[in-house]
Each structure stands twice: as structure tokens, then as C-alpha cells.
Short mmCIF file of C-alpha atoms in Angstrom, two decimals:
data_model
loop_
_atom_site.label_atom_id
_atom_site.label_comp_id
_atom_site.label_asym_id
_atom_site.label_seq_id
_atom_site.Cartn_x
_atom_site.Cartn_y
_atom_site.Cartn_z
CA MET A 7 0.09 -0.13 0.03
CA ASN A 8 1.55 3.49 -1.02
CA ALA A 9 2.01 6.18 1.65
CA PRO A 10 -0.17 9.18 0.98
CA ARG A 11 2.13 11.91 -0.89
CA CYS A 12 2.38 15.25 0.62
CA SER A 13 1.33 18.04 -1.82
CA LEU A 14 2.46 21.49 -1.50
CA ALA A 15 -0.31 22.83 -3.67
CA PRO A 16 -2.68 23.63 -0.63
CA TYR A 17 0.15 25.88 0.79
CA ALA A 18 0.83 27.42 -2.62
CA PHE A 19 -2.91 28.39 -2.87
CA LEU A 20 -3.08 29.63 0.64
CA ALA A 21 0.36 31.65 0.73
CA PRO A 22 -0.95 34.76 -1.35
CA PHE A 23 -3.63 35.35 1.49
CA PHE A 24 -0.78 34.82 4.27
CA ALA A 25 1.51 37.30 2.50
CA LEU A 26 -0.96 40.09 2.19
CA PHE A 27 -2.17 39.32 5.70
CA ALA A 28 1.29 39.72 6.92
CA GLY A 29 2.24 42.65 4.86
CA PHE A 30 -0.92 44.82 5.51
CA VAL A 31 -2.45 43.83 8.76
CA LEU A 32 0.28 41.94 11.06
CA LEU A 33 3.11 44.26 10.02
CA PRO A 34 1.46 47.53 10.46
CA LEU A 35 -0.11 46.30 13.70
CA ALA A 36 3.43 45.54 15.03
CA SER A 37 5.07 48.70 13.80
CA THR A 38 2.23 50.76 15.46
CA ALA A 39 2.63 48.93 18.75
CA GLY A 40 6.68 49.45 18.76
CA LEU A 41 5.78 53.19 17.75
CA SER A 42 3.92 53.70 20.77
CA LEU A 43 6.82 53.16 23.01
CA PHE A 44 8.58 55.96 21.44
CA ARG A 45 8.58 59.83 20.93
CA TRP A 46 8.78 60.53 17.34
CA ASN A 47 8.11 63.50 15.07
CA PRO A 48 8.96 62.38 11.61
CA THR A 49 9.84 65.97 10.47
CA GLU A 50 12.95 65.53 12.79
CA GLY A 51 14.23 62.45 10.93
CA TRP A 52 14.68 58.87 12.38
CA GLN A 53 17.43 60.31 14.53
CA ALA A 54 14.68 62.02 16.79
CA LEU A 55 13.26 58.47 17.70
CA THR A 56 13.46 58.26 21.38
CA PHE A 57 12.39 55.36 23.83
CA VAL A 58 10.12 56.26 26.16
CA GLY A 59 8.52 53.06 27.49
CA PHE A 60 4.80 53.19 28.35
CA GLU A 61 5.04 57.29 28.84
CA ASN A 62 2.58 57.68 25.92
CA TYR A 63 0.15 55.49 27.29
CA ALA A 64 0.12 57.51 30.64
CA PHE A 65 -0.05 60.66 28.52
CA VAL A 66 -2.91 59.64 26.58
CA LEU A 67 -4.66 58.02 29.68
CA ASP A 68 -4.23 61.54 31.20
CA ASP A 69 -5.34 63.66 28.45
CA PRO A 70 -9.09 65.11 28.71
CA TRP A 71 -9.37 65.54 24.95
CA PHE A 72 -8.95 61.76 24.44
CA TRP A 73 -11.58 61.01 26.97
CA HIS A 74 -13.98 63.78 25.51
CA THR A 75 -13.48 62.22 21.80
CA LEU A 76 -14.07 58.75 23.28
CA ARG A 77 -17.51 59.88 24.88
CA THR A 78 -18.50 61.43 21.45
CA SER A 79 -17.51 58.47 19.54
CA ALA A 80 -19.94 56.16 22.16
CA TRP A 81 -22.42 58.64 22.17
CA LEU A 82 -22.53 58.72 18.29
CA THR A 83 -22.45 54.88 18.14
CA LEU A 84 -25.50 54.84 20.69
CA VAL A 85 -27.69 57.62 19.24
CA GLY A 86 -26.79 56.88 15.60
CA GLY A 87 -26.54 53.03 15.63
CA LEU A 88 -29.35 51.65 18.02
CA PRO A 89 -32.28 53.37 16.21
CA GLN A 90 -30.90 51.55 13.08
CA HIS A 91 -31.49 48.00 14.27
CA LEU A 92 -34.89 49.13 16.09
CA LEU A 93 -36.26 50.06 12.84
CA ALA A 94 -34.45 47.80 10.28
CA LEU A 95 -35.62 44.68 12.13
CA PRO A 96 -39.31 45.20 11.69
CA LEU A 97 -38.72 46.93 8.26
CA ALA A 98 -36.79 43.75 7.16
CA TRP A 99 -39.84 41.83 8.41
CA LEU A 100 -42.26 43.82 6.46
CA VAL A 101 -40.22 43.71 3.06
CA TRP A 102 -40.18 39.99 3.50
CA ARG A 103 -43.64 39.33 4.28
CA HIS A 104 -45.47 41.66 2.12
CA ALA A 105 -42.78 42.98 -0.78
CA GLY A 106 -42.86 39.82 -2.51
CA ARG A 107 -41.04 39.78 -5.84
CA GLY A 108 -40.13 43.32 -5.17
CA GLN A 109 -37.82 42.60 -2.22
CA ALA A 110 -34.73 42.97 -4.29
CA LEU A 111 -36.09 46.37 -5.38
CA VAL A 112 -37.01 47.61 -2.01
CA SER A 113 -33.86 46.47 -0.26
CA GLY A 114 -32.09 48.03 -3.16
CA ILE A 115 -33.49 51.35 -2.55
CA TYR A 116 -32.77 51.16 1.14
CA PHE A 117 -29.26 50.00 0.54
CA LEU A 118 -28.37 52.87 -2.05
CA PRO A 119 -27.10 55.45 0.90
CA PHE A 120 -24.56 52.81 1.98
CA VAL A 121 -23.00 52.46 -1.27
CA THR A 122 -22.93 56.20 -2.06
CA SER A 123 -19.62 58.11 -1.48
CA SER A 124 -19.04 59.39 2.10
CA VAL A 125 -17.92 62.65 0.50
CA ALA A 126 -21.11 62.97 -1.41
CA VAL A 127 -23.34 62.10 1.55
CA ALA A 128 -21.70 64.59 3.91
CA LEU A 129 -21.91 67.51 1.28
CA ALA A 130 -25.75 66.59 0.75
CA PHE A 131 -26.01 66.64 4.52
CA SER A 132 -24.11 70.02 4.63
CA THR A 133 -26.60 71.67 1.99
CA LEU A 134 -29.80 70.16 3.82
CA PHE A 135 -28.31 71.98 7.30
CA ALA A 136 -26.48 75.02 6.06
CA SER A 137 -27.53 77.89 8.30
CA ASP A 138 -29.05 80.43 5.79
CA THR A 139 -30.21 78.32 2.85
CA GLY A 140 -30.89 74.69 4.34
CA LEU A 141 -34.14 72.94 4.08
CA ALA A 142 -33.75 72.24 7.79
CA ASN A 143 -34.01 75.87 9.09
CA GLN A 144 -36.64 76.48 6.17
CA LEU A 145 -38.83 73.79 7.87
CA LEU A 146 -38.31 75.14 11.20
CA ALA A 147 -39.46 78.61 9.99
CA THR A 148 -42.20 77.14 8.45
CA LEU A 149 -43.25 75.22 11.46
CA ARG A 150 -43.00 78.08 13.74
CA GLY A 151 -45.74 79.78 12.22
CA TRP A 152 -47.90 77.04 13.34
CA PRO A 153 -50.11 77.57 16.46
CA GLY A 154 -48.37 76.08 19.81
CA LEU A 155 -45.26 75.17 17.86
CA SER A 156 -43.32 78.46 18.36
CA LEU A 157 -42.82 77.89 21.80
CA LEU A 158 -41.37 74.43 21.35
CA LEU A 159 -39.05 75.31 18.34
CA PRO A 160 -35.80 77.50 18.41
CA ALA A 161 -36.70 81.25 17.82
CA GLU A 162 -33.85 81.75 15.21
CA ALA A 163 -32.10 79.80 12.53
CA VAL A 164 -29.82 76.75 14.02
CA HIS A 165 -26.14 76.86 13.17
CA TRP A 166 -26.42 72.97 12.60
CA LEU A 167 -22.71 72.49 11.36
CA SER A 168 -21.02 74.85 13.63
CA GLU A 169 -22.77 74.87 17.19
CA PRO A 170 -21.01 71.40 18.77
CA ASP A 171 -24.12 70.16 20.09
CA ALA A 172 -26.29 70.60 17.18
CA ALA A 173 -23.53 69.07 14.58
CA ARG A 174 -23.39 65.99 16.81
CA TRP A 175 -26.99 65.55 16.33
CA VAL A 176 -26.53 66.07 12.37
CA VAL A 177 -23.59 63.28 12.35
CA ALA A 178 -26.03 61.11 14.29
CA MET A 179 -28.70 61.42 11.77
CA LEU A 180 -26.44 61.01 8.86
CA MET A 181 -25.10 57.48 10.47
CA PHE A 182 -28.67 56.33 10.88
CA TRP A 183 -29.80 57.18 7.32
CA ARG A 184 -26.64 55.82 5.79
CA TYR A 185 -26.56 52.45 7.48
CA LEU A 186 -30.08 51.77 8.13
CA GLY A 187 -30.02 50.00 4.62
CA TRP A 188 -27.09 47.84 5.25
CA ASN A 189 -28.82 46.51 8.47
CA LEU A 190 -32.11 46.09 6.68
CA VAL A 191 -30.24 43.81 3.99
CA LEU A 192 -28.50 41.91 6.59
CA TYR A 193 -31.71 41.25 8.73
CA LEU A 194 -33.77 40.36 5.40
CA ALA A 195 -30.86 37.85 4.32
CA ALA A 196 -31.23 36.12 7.61
CA LEU A 197 -34.96 35.86 7.38
CA GLN A 198 -35.10 34.51 4.13
CA VAL A 199 -33.10 31.39 5.14
CA LEU A 200 -35.70 30.74 8.23
CA PRO A 201 -37.71 27.45 7.91
CA GLU A 202 -41.25 28.29 6.89
CA ASP A 203 -42.59 25.34 8.99
CA GLY A 204 -42.92 27.51 12.13
CA PHE A 205 -44.48 30.62 10.28
CA GLU A 206 -47.00 27.91 8.50
CA ALA A 207 -48.09 26.31 11.72
CA ALA A 208 -48.59 29.70 13.34
CA THR A 209 -50.77 31.00 10.60
CA LEU A 210 -52.89 27.84 10.84
CA ASP A 211 -52.99 28.33 14.69
CA GLY A 212 -54.20 32.16 13.84
CA ALA A 213 -51.11 34.06 15.23
CA SER A 214 -50.89 37.51 14.16
CA GLY A 215 -48.12 39.16 11.95
CA TRP A 216 -46.68 40.67 15.17
CA GLN A 217 -46.97 37.23 17.24
CA GLN A 218 -45.10 35.42 14.68
CA PHE A 219 -42.41 38.27 14.50
CA ARG A 220 -41.95 38.54 18.16
CA HIS A 221 -41.91 35.05 19.10
CA ILE A 222 -40.68 32.95 16.13
CA ALA A 223 -38.67 35.31 13.98
CA LEU A 224 -36.76 37.34 16.62
CA PRO A 225 -35.28 34.38 18.65
CA GLN A 226 -34.01 32.89 15.41
CA LEU A 227 -32.37 36.27 14.36
CA ARG A 228 -30.46 36.44 17.63
CA PRO A 229 -27.18 35.56 16.07
CA THR A 230 -27.66 37.90 13.17
CA ILE A 231 -28.44 40.51 15.63
CA ALA A 232 -25.40 39.96 17.86
CA PHE A 233 -23.27 40.13 14.68
CA ALA A 234 -24.89 43.47 13.36
CA VAL A 235 -24.89 45.20 16.63
CA THR A 236 -21.19 44.27 16.71
CA LEU A 237 -20.47 45.69 13.66
CA THR A 238 -22.13 48.83 14.49
CA TRP A 239 -20.18 48.97 17.67
CA ILE A 240 -16.91 48.59 15.70
CA GLY A 241 -17.94 50.90 12.92
CA GLY A 242 -19.15 53.74 15.11
CA LEU A 243 -15.97 53.85 17.24
CA GLN A 244 -13.95 53.97 13.91
CA LEU A 245 -16.02 57.04 12.73
CA PHE A 246 -13.67 59.31 10.78
CA ASP A 247 -14.76 60.88 7.55
CA GLU A 248 -18.52 61.87 7.75
CA PRO A 249 -17.73 64.02 10.69
CA LEU A 250 -14.50 65.12 9.67
CA ILE A 251 -16.11 66.59 6.48
CA LEU A 252 -19.77 67.59 7.89
CA ALA A 253 -19.06 69.22 11.16
CA GLN A 254 -16.43 71.76 10.13
CA ASP A 255 -13.50 69.15 10.00
CA GLY A 256 -14.76 67.92 13.34
CA ARG A 257 -13.35 71.07 14.97
CA ALA A 258 -16.71 71.70 16.54
CA GLY A 259 -15.56 69.87 19.28
CA ALA A 260 -18.83 67.93 20.24
CA ALA A 261 -18.22 66.22 16.72
CA GLN A 262 -14.71 65.26 17.00
CA THR A 263 -14.30 61.48 17.37
CA THR A 264 -11.49 59.50 18.59
CA ALA A 265 -10.39 58.38 15.23
CA ILE A 266 -10.06 62.08 14.17
CA TYR A 267 -8.00 63.01 17.09
CA VAL A 268 -5.64 60.14 16.36
CA TYR A 269 -5.22 61.49 13.27
CA ARG A 270 -4.60 65.08 14.25
CA ASN A 271 -2.12 64.08 16.83
CA ALA A 272 -0.18 62.14 14.19
CA PHE A 273 -0.33 64.31 11.24
CA GLU A 274 -1.18 67.97 12.49
CA TYR A 275 0.65 68.03 16.01
CA GLY A 276 3.49 65.39 14.79
CA ASP A 277 3.38 63.02 17.70
CA PHE A 278 3.37 59.68 16.16
CA GLY A 279 4.09 57.96 19.35
CA ALA A 280 0.90 59.24 21.16
CA ALA A 281 -1.14 58.68 18.17
CA ALA A 282 0.12 55.08 18.13
CA ALA A 283 -0.92 54.71 21.87
CA MET A 284 -4.44 56.03 21.30
CA ALA A 285 -4.99 53.86 18.11
CA TRP A 286 -3.92 50.54 20.47
CA LEU A 287 -6.26 51.81 23.36
CA LEU A 288 -8.96 52.19 20.87
CA LEU A 289 -8.17 48.87 19.47
CA ALA A 290 -8.52 47.35 22.97
CA LEU A 291 -11.64 49.01 23.74
CA ILE A 292 -13.25 47.97 20.48
CA ALA A 293 -12.17 44.44 21.17
CA VAL A 294 -13.40 44.12 24.65
CA GLY A 295 -16.86 45.82 23.65
CA ALA A 296 -17.36 43.59 20.79
CA ALA A 297 -16.63 40.50 23.07
CA LEU A 298 -18.94 41.72 25.91
CA LEU A 299 -21.74 42.32 23.07
CA LEU A 300 -21.55 39.01 21.40
CA TRP A 301 -21.44 37.53 25.14
CA LEU A 302 -24.41 39.34 26.11
CA LEU A 303 -26.23 38.63 22.80
CA ARG A 304 -25.50 35.12 22.39
CA THR A 305 -27.82 32.26 21.83
CA ARG A 306 -28.34 30.63 25.13
CA GLU A 307 -29.53 26.69 25.04
CA PRO A 308 -32.88 25.89 26.84
CA ALA A 309 -32.23 24.86 30.52
#
């Protein structure tokens, strides 16, 4: 009986992936980890590289602006991200149950903002929320003329993109509008592979659509919900281009996220060591938060 021959073919097929992964993921991670232990301004050349140990981490943890931007990122993730799932789930259910052959068209329309350029989306929102000519302020001016609403609405035009608190709400609305379709498509794909037996039996028993959604669909969608919420957490804490373009380059303060602050420390303030330390702290927070979310939303076996 001949011994099995060892073939190198599987390793040859896998080699390009591992080479790219090592070159574009592992090497940058290792370089950033090493850089976080040094003080370095690239404009002064390599000779300015000074080993400082964990001094950059201590500096970042003592930096009030780092914590401020972290709270902003968490606020945007919660306010801009949570409503996406609260609305995407019932919308996906309605599309699945009632859109019939039009499911692809309806989901495609919702998905359109996600594939649109971030710059184009930010520019569209900056036009809508412009102080003088924006549609938002014109709508508020119209509503102020209605009886009883003048006391509830601001008396003057809102400077949506230059006032820190208002800019933060605009960024949250943009996040909600842009990523709602992504989550809807995710939940719709999960619904389409659920077994039909349970829904058919529930229909014969007289269960309403809400009861089927609540007691049959939602429990089976739990792994998808955990996956989608985790992606929202990761994306929210990495939010960069939308607030950078929309909210006065994020300089409005309340709209400056941690990712923008990392960028500024590296490329505007020239402190690459502190920026690398911030990036690693942010990565650790994202990893811990994602693990916690997956644990909280895990599917539990019945006792």
C-alpha cells in the first residue's frame, strides 16, 4: 500500500492570502505597537526616535481630550446606531412578508445610501443643514408659524454645523440614514433562510404577524442581531470621514471622534507615538466591547 503523498498545492494556494495578511495587517499592527513606545516627530528624521516606554500610554490616559472624543464616539454609536436596528428589524420583516418579488428592489433602495460616497453624503447633509439656505432651517421657520409650535422650536435659525451640540445630532442622523439599509439587508437575508414550517403552523393557529415576528422570527435572528450590533459598535468607534467633512472638519468639538483625534495627533501635531498609543487603546476598547456584546447577545441553550 502506497503512503499518501504530501502535496504543496494547498500551501501554494494559501500563501498569497497569508503574505497579504502579514504585509497589510500584522506588520502595520506590530509597527504601530512598537511606535507607541517611542516619542517621534517624523519632520525631525529617524534620529529623533526616542524610547519612552509606556509614557505615551500614561500621557493619553491623562489627556482630557482623548476621553472627550471617546465619549463623543460612544454617544454617536449609541444615538446613531441603536435606532438603525430598532427600525431595520421590523422593516426587514415587513419587506420579507409583504414585498413579494419586489424584495430586491425595496432592499436595493434602502441600501443605496450605504454604497454612496461618504463625501457625497456629507456634502448633501451640509446643504440640507446650511444655516441660511438649508432645508432644515426653512422647515423650522415654517413650523414656527403654526399655533403652539413656536414655543417648542428655536426662535432663530440653528447653526447646525458650527454649534457643537447641533453638529453632533446631524452626524448621528447621517449615520442612521446611511447605515439603516445595510442592517435591513442583513436582517432580510437572515429572514429569507429561516424555515417556513414554524410560520405556516403559526398562521394555521391564528397567530398575528406581530406574534410571529415576536415569538418565532426574533429568537431565530438572535445570532444575526449580535453580529449586526457588533459591526455597528466597531464602525461607530472608528467613525472618521463623515464628521471630518460635515462638522467643520470635526473642529466643532462635540463632533470630533477618537479616530479624528488620532489622525490629528499624528499628522497635524506630529506626535506619532501618542497617536499610536491612542490607536492601540481604541483597538483594545473595540475588542473588549465587541466580545462583551457577543457574550450578552449570544444564543442561550434552553435549560
